[in-house]
């Protein structure tokens, strides 16, 4: 424990963390907040990510292993009063654990690496070759974005790209909805979508745009090869120019009477279809 | 148009509709609210469902076809001021259309019909045989429940059952998240889960519980036959006794490092796997 309990919501340390709820301050400090035991656990599992950890007395009793892990990693653990934690946390029922984390995103070329002789590398299953990538283009709802990040992780995606017109992956709702997945796989952010598509095509990935306007359905396309999926805005899908950039526009077949699927469930169906086709199951 | 514009948020008609935001009043009146053009369109497409339609002047200009459909069906159309609509609507940006609807759920035996000689009926693809059913057991979040309803509809499910421990399907958030699907397929509600499982087994449906604790994965089970999926609470899954009732407990394989999927994305993957297996794609 570093010092005594923080009880003043106006103390500089509390204020510095609190303002990370705003994107401008996150970008300035290159830091964000991760709330709750699951996110904190995943953040601590990545070296050098957690800058400081706020905890309540109760949370320390409930999660001694996390306090121990933070201490072992040299992360300052700051005991906070319930009032201070309520001020810092963005959820209605804060669970008494909140980490200030360094940005974890990587450049596009690191998320989807350039590889020399990539086909050979792919055949050999060499590390650093991407077989499945999810791109969030114009996704504005942070909860949706985080859920897609989580499902991409579950489906074994190699990277997730947030284009420049998408929500900030460090938005508190996105971090929470990702349920730790933000810390699991390479994430690039602020990427111009044309650049992302060009880069992925150059790496031998087939770029599929998921859109209800697609002429091909998920059942029509061969998903066994390296694939990048582009997912768009929930309300209006993907813009014309982006549909033209893709190798193919693919829709999830609607077998019943629903007009469409929501973003996260459509992404789940597409990414799992890819995962299974790539594994030959 | 019936009478002049409603401008008083305290008028009996407005108050009677407004209180349908509460479950006790919904149950008493056997009525609920459906907001926005999509839900209103789907509600009007089912005869006898819409009791009355509140609209703003602006919405009337934007959706004349819905006003015409309501009028043709003998549904009273009540012009409301912006203030009255804001009072009635549960969304921050009400779209100026709100229907008071009669309950649409049906008894269990109608949602998943008893059939004499059901195997023969199934072979002949006779109407009234259920091949794919989604059961929401202990689902408490109305947004999740509505999203599962929507994805079940998209996957071509024949019915959706809400057990007695689940959220009210007429909760405003559930209605909105279902995006009209509440009006598309038979929904039963308040069903005891043991009774639902027993009934479905008697109809020849294989009952699969979706749970991260499953020993079988989605890739291991034959999904080509008539199947009922049980989905549980997001936070703690399905209770022991329910897992024992199922023919099999099945998990969605996690290929990456995510701990789990959220309820709606897991349901999407399971229901689409069934839909595709049943269609032989």
PDB file of N, CA and C in Angstrom, chain B residues 61-115:
ATOM      1  N   UNK B  61     -45.816  13.265 -41.087  1.00  0.00           N
ATOM      2  CA  UNK B  61     -45.290  13.697 -42.381  1.00  0.00           C
ATOM      3  C   UNK B  61     -44.239  12.705 -42.883  1.00  0.00           C
ATOM      4  N   UNK B  62     -43.465  12.174 -41.935  1.00  0.00           N
ATOM      5  CA  UNK B  62     -42.367  11.289 -42.333  1.00  0.00           C
ATOM      6  C   UNK B  62     -42.837   9.867 -42.637  1.00  0.00           C
ATOM      7  N   UNK B  63     -43.913   9.418 -41.975  1.00  0.00           N
ATOM      8  CA  UNK B  63     -44.371   8.032 -42.149  1.00  0.00           C
ATOM      9  C   UNK B  63     -45.860   7.969 -42.483  1.00  0.00           C
ATOM     10  N   UNK B  64     -46.267   8.596 -43.581  1.00  0.00           N
ATOM     11  CA  UNK B  64     -47.704   8.605 -43.903  1.00  0.00           C
ATOM     12  C   UNK B  64     -48.266   7.198 -44.092  1.00  0.00           C
ATOM     13  N   UNK B  65     -47.419   6.256 -44.557  1.00  0.00           N
ATOM     14  CA  UNK B  65     -47.892   4.887 -44.813  1.00  0.00           C
ATOM     15  C   UNK B  65     -48.319   4.190 -43.514  1.00  0.00           C
ATOM     16  N   UNK B  66     -47.663   4.542 -42.405  1.00  0.00           N
ATOM     17  CA  UNK B  66     -48.030   3.918 -41.132  1.00  0.00           C
ATOM     18  C   UNK B  66     -49.344   4.498 -40.606  1.00  0.00           C
ATOM     19  N   UNK B  67     -49.510   5.784 -40.793  1.00  0.00           N
ATOM     20  CA  UNK B  67     -50.763   6.422 -40.376  1.00  0.00           C
ATOM     21  C   UNK B  67     -51.917   5.831 -41.199  1.00  0.00           C
ATOM     22  N   UNK B  68     -51.655   5.665 -42.493  1.00  0.00           N
ATOM     23  CA  UNK B  68     -52.691   5.105 -43.378  1.00  0.00           C
ATOM     24  C   UNK B  68     -53.031   3.668 -42.973  1.00  0.00           C
ATOM     25  N   UNK B  69     -52.003   2.892 -42.655  1.00  0.00           N
ATOM     26  CA  UNK B  69     -52.225   1.494 -42.259  1.00  0.00           C
ATOM     27  C   UNK B  69     -53.032   1.424 -40.971  1.00  0.00           C
ATOM     28  N   UNK B  70     -52.708   2.295 -40.026  1.00  0.00           N
ATOM     29  CA  UNK B  70     -53.442   2.313 -38.755  1.00  0.00           C
ATOM     30  C   UNK B  70     -54.897   2.692 -38.996  1.00  0.00           C
ATOM     31  N   UNK B  71     -55.093   3.733 -39.758  1.00  0.00           N
ATOM     32  CA  UNK B  71     -56.446   4.208 -40.038  1.00  0.00           C
ATOM     33  C   UNK B  71     -57.264   3.123 -40.742  1.00  0.00           C
ATOM     34  N   UNK B  72     -56.624   2.476 -41.723  1.00  0.00           N
ATOM     35  CA  UNK B  72     -57.317   1.408 -42.463  1.00  0.00           C
ATOM     36  C   UNK B  72     -57.718   0.261 -41.541  1.00  0.00           C
ATOM     37  N   UNK B  73     -56.912   0.044 -40.503  1.00  0.00           N
ATOM     38  CA  UNK B  73     -57.201  -1.053 -39.575  1.00  0.00           C
ATOM     39  C   UNK B  73     -58.144  -0.621 -38.452  1.00  0.00           C
ATOM     40  N   UNK B  74     -58.605   0.622 -38.514  1.00  0.00           N
ATOM     41  CA  UNK B  74     -59.522   1.099 -37.477  1.00  0.00           C
ATOM     42  C   UNK B  74     -58.841   1.410 -36.156  1.00  0.00           C
ATOM     43  N   UNK B  75     -57.517   1.609 -36.200  1.00  0.00           N
ATOM     44  CA  UNK B  75     -56.766   1.933 -34.978  1.00  0.00           C
ATOM     45  C   UNK B  75     -56.838   3.445 -34.730  1.00  0.00           C
ATOM     46  N   UNK B  76     -57.272   3.887 -33.552  1.00  0.00           N
ATOM     47  CA  UNK B  76     -57.285   5.321 -33.266  1.00  0.00           C
ATOM     48  C   UNK B  76     -55.876   5.912 -33.338  1.00  0.00           C
ATOM     49  N   UNK B  77     -55.723   6.980 -34.119  1.00  0.00           N
ATOM     50  CA  UNK B  77     -54.437   7.679 -34.213  1.00  0.00           C
ATOM     51  C   UNK B  77     -54.549   8.978 -33.434  1.00  0.00           C
ATOM     52  N   UNK B  78     -53.691   9.119 -32.422  1.00  0.00           N
ATOM     53  CA  UNK B  78     -53.773  10.266 -31.528  1.00  0.00           C
ATOM     54  C   UNK B  78     -52.594  11.184 -31.760  1.00  0.00           C
ATOM     55  N   UNK B  79     -52.866  12.372 -32.256  1.00  0.00           N
ATOM     56  CA  UNK B  79     -51.801  13.354 -32.443  1.00  0.00           C
ATOM     57  C   UNK B  79     -51.348  13.885 -31.079  1.00  0.00           C
ATOM     58  N   UNK B  80     -50.045  13.809 -30.823  1.00  0.00           N
ATOM     59  CA  UNK B  80     -49.512  14.251 -29.533  1.00  0.00           C
ATOM     60  C   UNK B  80     -48.494  15.361 -29.735  1.00  0.00           C
ATOM     61  N   UNK B  81     -48.418  16.271 -28.800  1.00  0.00           N
ATOM     62  CA  UNK B  81     -47.390  17.321 -28.854  1.00  0.00           C
ATOM     63  C   UNK B  81     -46.030  16.693 -28.565  1.00  0.00           C
ATOM     64  N   UNK B  82     -44.982  17.423 -28.904  1.00  0.00           N
ATOM     65  CA  UNK B  82     -43.633  16.931 -28.621  1.00  0.00           C
ATOM     66  C   UNK B  82     -43.449  16.629 -27.139  1.00  0.00           C
ATOM     67  N   UNK B  83     -44.048  17.461 -26.312  1.00  0.00           N
ATOM     68  CA  UNK B  83     -43.901  17.284 -24.868  1.00  0.00           C
ATOM     69  C   UNK B  83     -44.578  15.990 -24.405  1.00  0.00           C
ATOM     70  N   UNK B  84     -45.780  15.740 -24.936  1.00  0.00           N
ATOM     71  CA  UNK B  84     -46.496  14.517 -24.576  1.00  0.00           C
ATOM     72  C   UNK B  84     -45.722  13.286 -25.064  1.00  0.00           C
ATOM     73  N   UNK B  85     -45.198  13.361 -26.292  1.00  0.00           N
ATOM     74  CA  UNK B  85     -44.432  12.224 -26.820  1.00  0.00           C
ATOM     75  C   UNK B  85     -43.198  11.957 -25.966  1.00  0.00           C
ATOM     76  N   UNK B  86     -42.525  13.039 -25.550  1.00  0.00           N
ATOM     77  CA  UNK B  86     -41.338  12.874 -24.705  1.00  0.00           C
ATOM     78  C   UNK B  86     -41.717  12.220 -23.373  1.00  0.00           C
ATOM     79  N   UNK B  87     -42.913  12.525 -22.887  1.00  0.00           N
ATOM     80  CA  UNK B  87     -43.396  11.942 -21.630  1.00  0.00           C
ATOM     81  C   UNK B  87     -43.678  10.448 -21.812  1.00  0.00           C
ATOM     82  N   UNK B  88     -44.221  10.097 -22.965  1.00  0.00           N
ATOM     83  CA  UNK B  88     -44.599   8.705 -23.220  1.00  0.00           C
ATOM     84  C   UNK B  88     -43.404   7.827 -23.576  1.00  0.00           C
ATOM     85  N   UNK B  89     -42.498   8.397 -24.378  1.00  0.00           N
ATOM     86  CA  UNK B  89     -41.416   7.587 -24.928  1.00  0.00           C
ATOM     87  C   UNK B  89     -40.372   7.274 -23.869  1.00  0.00           C
ATOM     88  N   UNK B  90     -39.727   6.128 -24.013  1.00  0.00           N
ATOM     89  CA  UNK B  90     -38.706   5.722 -23.053  1.00  0.00           C
ATOM     90  C   UNK B  90     -37.300   5.964 -23.588  1.00  0.00           C
ATOM     91  N   UNK B  91     -37.214   6.431 -24.835  1.00  0.00           N
ATOM     92  CA  UNK B  91     -35.897   6.714 -25.401  1.00  0.00           C
ATOM     93  C   UNK B  91     -35.622   8.209 -25.303  1.00  0.00           C
ATOM     94  N   UNK B  92     -34.350   8.531 -25.372  1.00  0.00           N
ATOM     95  CA  UNK B  92     -33.943   9.927 -25.264  1.00  0.00           C
ATOM     96  C   UNK B  92     -34.368  10.705 -26.514  1.00  0.00           C
ATOM     97  N   UNK B  93     -34.288  10.057 -27.654  1.00  0.00           N
ATOM     98  CA  UNK B  93     -34.713  10.706 -28.892  1.00  0.00           C
ATOM     99  C   UNK B  93     -35.914   9.969 -29.464  1.00  0.00           C
ATOM    100  N   UNK B  94     -37.098  10.213 -28.904  1.00  0.00           N
ATOM    101  CA  UNK B  94     -38.282   9.517 -29.406  1.00  0.00           C
ATOM    102  C   UNK B  94     -38.505   9.878 -30.880  1.00  0.00           C
ATOM    103  N   UNK B  95     -38.922   8.908 -31.641  1.00  0.00           N
ATOM    104  CA  UNK B  95     -39.064   9.145 -33.077  1.00  0.00           C
ATOM    105  C   UNK B  95     -40.498   9.514 -33.451  1.00  0.00           C
ATOM    106  N   UNK B  96     -41.289   9.849 -32.438  1.00  0.00           N
ATOM    107  CA  UNK B  96     -42.604  10.404 -32.734  1.00  0.00           C
ATOM    108  C   UNK B  96     -43.682   9.387 -33.057  1.00  0.00           C
ATOM    109  N   UNK B  97     -43.402   8.120 -32.836  1.00  0.00           N
ATOM    110  CA  UNK B  97     -44.407   7.079 -33.084  1.00  0.00           C
ATOM    111  C   UNK B  97     -44.393   6.106 -31.916  1.00  0.00           C
ATOM    112  N   UNK B  98     -45.556   5.865 -31.345  1.00  0.00           N
ATOM    113  CA  UNK B  98     -45.628   4.977 -30.195  1.00  0.00           C
ATOM    114  C   UNK B  98     -46.980   4.277 -30.203  1.00  0.00           C
ATOM    115  N   UNK B  99     -46.938   2.956 -30.224  1.00  0.00           N
ATOM    116  CA  UNK B  99     -48.180   2.192 -30.268  1.00  0.00           C
ATOM    117  C   UNK B  99     -48.445   1.526 -28.928  1.00  0.00           C
ATOM    118  N   UNK B 100     -49.679   1.597 -28.486  1.00  0.00           N
ATOM    119  CA  UNK B 100     -50.117   0.765 -27.358  1.00  0.00           C
ATOM    120  C   UNK B 100     -50.573  -0.556 -27.987  1.00  0.00           C
ATOM    121  N   UNK B 101     -49.950  -1.649 -27.549  1.00  0.00           N
ATOM    122  CA  UNK B 101     -50.209  -2.956 -28.182  1.00  0.00           C
ATOM    123  C   UNK B 101     -50.787  -3.947 -27.182  1.00  0.00           C
ATOM    124  N   UNK B 102     -51.622  -4.821 -27.660  1.00  0.00           N
ATOM    125  CA  UNK B 102     -52.078  -5.952 -26.844  1.00  0.00           C
ATOM    126  C   UNK B 102     -50.959  -6.973 -26.718  1.00  0.00           C
ATOM    127  N   UNK B 103     -50.934  -7.691 -25.610  1.00  0.00           N
ATOM    128  CA  UNK B 103     -49.980  -8.788 -25.426  1.00  0.00           C
ATOM    129  C   UNK B 103     -50.039  -9.729 -26.635  1.00  0.00           C
ATOM    130  N   UNK B 104     -48.888 -10.207 -27.064  1.00  0.00           N
ATOM    131  CA  UNK B 104     -48.857 -11.076 -28.243  1.00  0.00           C
ATOM    132  C   UNK B 104     -48.424 -12.506 -27.919  1.00  0.00           C
ATOM    133  N   UNK B 105     -48.068 -12.768 -26.642  1.00  0.00           N
ATOM    134  CA  UNK B 105     -47.545 -14.108 -26.360  1.00  0.00           C
ATOM    135  C   UNK B 105     -48.653 -15.157 -26.445  1.00  0.00           C
ATOM    136  N   UNK B 106     -48.215 -16.368 -26.591  1.00  0.00           N
ATOM    137  CA  UNK B 106     -49.143 -17.491 -26.745  1.00  0.00           C
ATOM    138  C   UNK B 106     -48.796 -18.552 -25.699  1.00  0.00           C
ATOM    139  N   UNK B 107     -49.718 -19.489 -25.421  1.00  0.00           N
ATOM    140  CA  UNK B 107     -49.379 -20.556 -24.474  1.00  0.00           C
ATOM    141  C   UNK B 107     -48.253 -21.440 -25.037  1.00  0.00           C
ATOM    142  N   UNK B 108     -47.526 -22.071 -24.130  1.00  0.00           N
ATOM    143  CA  UNK B 108     -46.424 -22.964 -24.513  1.00  0.00           C
ATOM    144  C   UNK B 108     -46.829 -23.954 -25.597  1.00  0.00           C
ATOM    145  N   UNK B 109     -48.000 -24.570 -25.433  1.00  0.00           N
ATOM    146  CA  UNK B 109     -48.422 -25.619 -26.363  1.00  0.00           C
ATOM    147  C   UNK B 109     -48.724 -25.066 -27.757  1.00  0.00           C
ATOM    148  N   UNK B 110     -48.924 -23.749 -27.818  1.00  0.00           N
ATOM    149  CA  UNK B 110     -49.139 -23.143 -29.133  1.00  0.00           C
ATOM    150  C   UNK B 110     -47.803 -22.711 -29.748  1.00  0.00           C
ATOM    151  N   UNK B 111     -46.898 -22.249 -28.899  1.00  0.00           N
ATOM    152  CA  UNK B 111     -45.570 -21.849 -29.383  1.00  0.00           C
ATOM    153  C   UNK B 111     -44.805 -23.063 -29.908  1.00  0.00           C
ATOM    154  N   UNK B 112     -44.873 -24.151 -29.152  1.00  0.00           N
ATOM    155  CA  UNK B 112     -44.227 -25.408 -29.560  1.00  0.00           C
ATOM    156  C   UNK B 112     -45.352 -26.443 -29.575  1.00  0.00           C
ATOM    157  N   UNK B 113     -46.040 -26.549 -30.706  1.00  0.00           N
ATOM    158  CA  UNK B 113     -47.316 -27.271 -30.702  1.00  0.00           C
ATOM    159  C   UNK B 113     -47.186 -28.769 -30.472  1.00  0.00           C
ATOM    160  N   UNK B 114     -48.198 -29.286 -29.758  1.00  0.00           N
ATOM    161  CA  UNK B 114     -48.351 -30.732 -29.667  1.00  0.00           C
ATOM    162  C   UNK B 114     -48.754 -31.227 -31.036  1.00  0.00           C
ATOM    163  N   UNK B 115     -48.128 -32.257 -31.493  1.00  0.00           N
ATOM    164  CA  UNK B 115     -48.517 -32.793 -32.788  1.00  0.00           C
ATOM    165  C   UNK B 115     -48.681 -34.288 -32.657  1.00  0.00           C
TER     166      UNK B 115
END
